[in-house]
Short mmCIF file of C-alpha atoms in Angstrom, two decimals:
data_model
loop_
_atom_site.label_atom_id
_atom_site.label_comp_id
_atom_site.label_asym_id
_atom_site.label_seq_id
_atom_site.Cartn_x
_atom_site.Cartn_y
_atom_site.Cartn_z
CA UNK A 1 -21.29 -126.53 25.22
CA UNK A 2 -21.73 -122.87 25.75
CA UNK A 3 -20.89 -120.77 22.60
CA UNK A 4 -17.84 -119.60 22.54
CA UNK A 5 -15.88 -116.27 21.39
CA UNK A 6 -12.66 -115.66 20.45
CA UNK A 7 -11.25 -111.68 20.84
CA UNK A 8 -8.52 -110.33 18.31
CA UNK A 9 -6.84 -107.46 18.42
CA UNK A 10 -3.15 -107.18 16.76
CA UNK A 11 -1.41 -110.15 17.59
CA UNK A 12 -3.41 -110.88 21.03
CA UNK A 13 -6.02 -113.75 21.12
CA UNK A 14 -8.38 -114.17 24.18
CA UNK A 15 -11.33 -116.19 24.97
CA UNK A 16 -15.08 -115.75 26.02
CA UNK A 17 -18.47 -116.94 26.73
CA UNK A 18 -21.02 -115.59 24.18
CA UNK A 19 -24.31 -114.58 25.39
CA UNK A 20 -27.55 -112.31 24.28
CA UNK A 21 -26.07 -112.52 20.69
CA UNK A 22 -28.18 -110.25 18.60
CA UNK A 23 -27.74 -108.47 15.06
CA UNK A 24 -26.38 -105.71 16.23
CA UNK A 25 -24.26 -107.52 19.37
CA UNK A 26 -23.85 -109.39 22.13
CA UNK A 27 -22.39 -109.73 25.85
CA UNK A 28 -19.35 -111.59 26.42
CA UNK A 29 -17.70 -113.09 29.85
CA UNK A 30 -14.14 -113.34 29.78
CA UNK A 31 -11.85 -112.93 32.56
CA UNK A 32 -9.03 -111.44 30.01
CA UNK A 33 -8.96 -107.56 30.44
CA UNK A 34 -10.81 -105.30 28.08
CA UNK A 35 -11.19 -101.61 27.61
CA UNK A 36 -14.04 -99.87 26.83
CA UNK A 37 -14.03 -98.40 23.32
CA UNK A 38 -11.19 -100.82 21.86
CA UNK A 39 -11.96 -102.80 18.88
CA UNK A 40 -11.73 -106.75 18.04
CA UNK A 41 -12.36 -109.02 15.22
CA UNK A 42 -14.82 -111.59 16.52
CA UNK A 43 -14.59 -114.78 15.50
CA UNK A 44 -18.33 -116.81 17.10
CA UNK A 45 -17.90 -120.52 17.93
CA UNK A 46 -21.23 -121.95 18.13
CA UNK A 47 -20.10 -125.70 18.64
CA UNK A 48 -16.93 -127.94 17.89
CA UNK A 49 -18.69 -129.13 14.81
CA UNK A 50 -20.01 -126.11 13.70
CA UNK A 51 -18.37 -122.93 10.86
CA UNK A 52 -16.95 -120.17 13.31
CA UNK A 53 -18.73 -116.37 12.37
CA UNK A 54 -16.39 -113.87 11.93
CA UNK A 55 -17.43 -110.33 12.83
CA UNK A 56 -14.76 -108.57 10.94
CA UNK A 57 -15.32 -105.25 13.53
CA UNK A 58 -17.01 -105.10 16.74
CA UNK A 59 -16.28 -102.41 19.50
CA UNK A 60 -16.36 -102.73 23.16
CA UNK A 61 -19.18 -100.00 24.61
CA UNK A 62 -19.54 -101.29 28.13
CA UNK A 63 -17.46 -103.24 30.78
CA UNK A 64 -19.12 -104.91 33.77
CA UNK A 65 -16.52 -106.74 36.08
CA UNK A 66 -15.82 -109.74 33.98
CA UNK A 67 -18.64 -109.59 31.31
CA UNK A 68 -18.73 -106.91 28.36
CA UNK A 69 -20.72 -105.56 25.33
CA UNK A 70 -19.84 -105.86 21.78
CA UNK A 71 -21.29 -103.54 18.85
CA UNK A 72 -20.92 -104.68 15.65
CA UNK A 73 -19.75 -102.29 13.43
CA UNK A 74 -19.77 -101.76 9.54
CA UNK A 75 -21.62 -105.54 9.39
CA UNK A 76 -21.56 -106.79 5.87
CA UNK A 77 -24.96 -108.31 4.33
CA UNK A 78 -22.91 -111.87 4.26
CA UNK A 79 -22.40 -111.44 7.86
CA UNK A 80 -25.74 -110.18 8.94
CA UNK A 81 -26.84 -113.37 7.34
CA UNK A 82 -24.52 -115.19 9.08
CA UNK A 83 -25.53 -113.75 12.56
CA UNK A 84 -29.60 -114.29 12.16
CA UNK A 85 -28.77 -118.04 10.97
CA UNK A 86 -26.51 -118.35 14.31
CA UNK A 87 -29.48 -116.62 16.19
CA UNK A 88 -31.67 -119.54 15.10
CA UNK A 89 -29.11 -122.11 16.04
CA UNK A 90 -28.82 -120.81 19.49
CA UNK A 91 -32.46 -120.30 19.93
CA UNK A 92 -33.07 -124.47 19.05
CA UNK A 93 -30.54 -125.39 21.86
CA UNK A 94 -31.84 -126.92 24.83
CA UNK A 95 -31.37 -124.10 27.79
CA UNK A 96 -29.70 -124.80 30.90
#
């Protein structure tokens, strides 16, 4: 299972494919239209089993066809934390 993301903003929930998380990031692939310079909470789905991350503020700085960037903004220590633990997670998981 890839890990997954789920996009908030106001009452709207979309889906997308997490990849290149980092602290400070990541890229997403959704098909569900985004706009460059609108915010989300983030909420990171590593695996059906696993805690989801929430990322309480992340902004949109690029848009590529159906793949974007996130910045994380105003990250609390909790959820940096949070984010290098899921790093590690990611990083054990067999590539494909």
């Amino acid at each position: 299972m890839l890990p997954t993301a789920s996009l908030v903003v106001a009452d709207t929930e979309d889906e997308g494919v997490i990849h290149d998380l980092s602290q400070h990031g990541c890229r997403i692939e959704t098909p569900c239209p985004i706009h460059v310079g609108q915010h989300y909470r983030l909420i990171l789905q590593l695996s059906s089993s696993s805690t989801p991350l929430l990322i309480a503020n992340a902004r949109v700085c690029w848009k590529s066809q159906q793949q974007f960037g996130l910045a994380f903004e105003h990250v609390d220590p909790t959820q940096q934390a949070q984010v290098r633990a899921t790093i590690q997670q990611l990083a054990r998981l067999p590539q494909k």
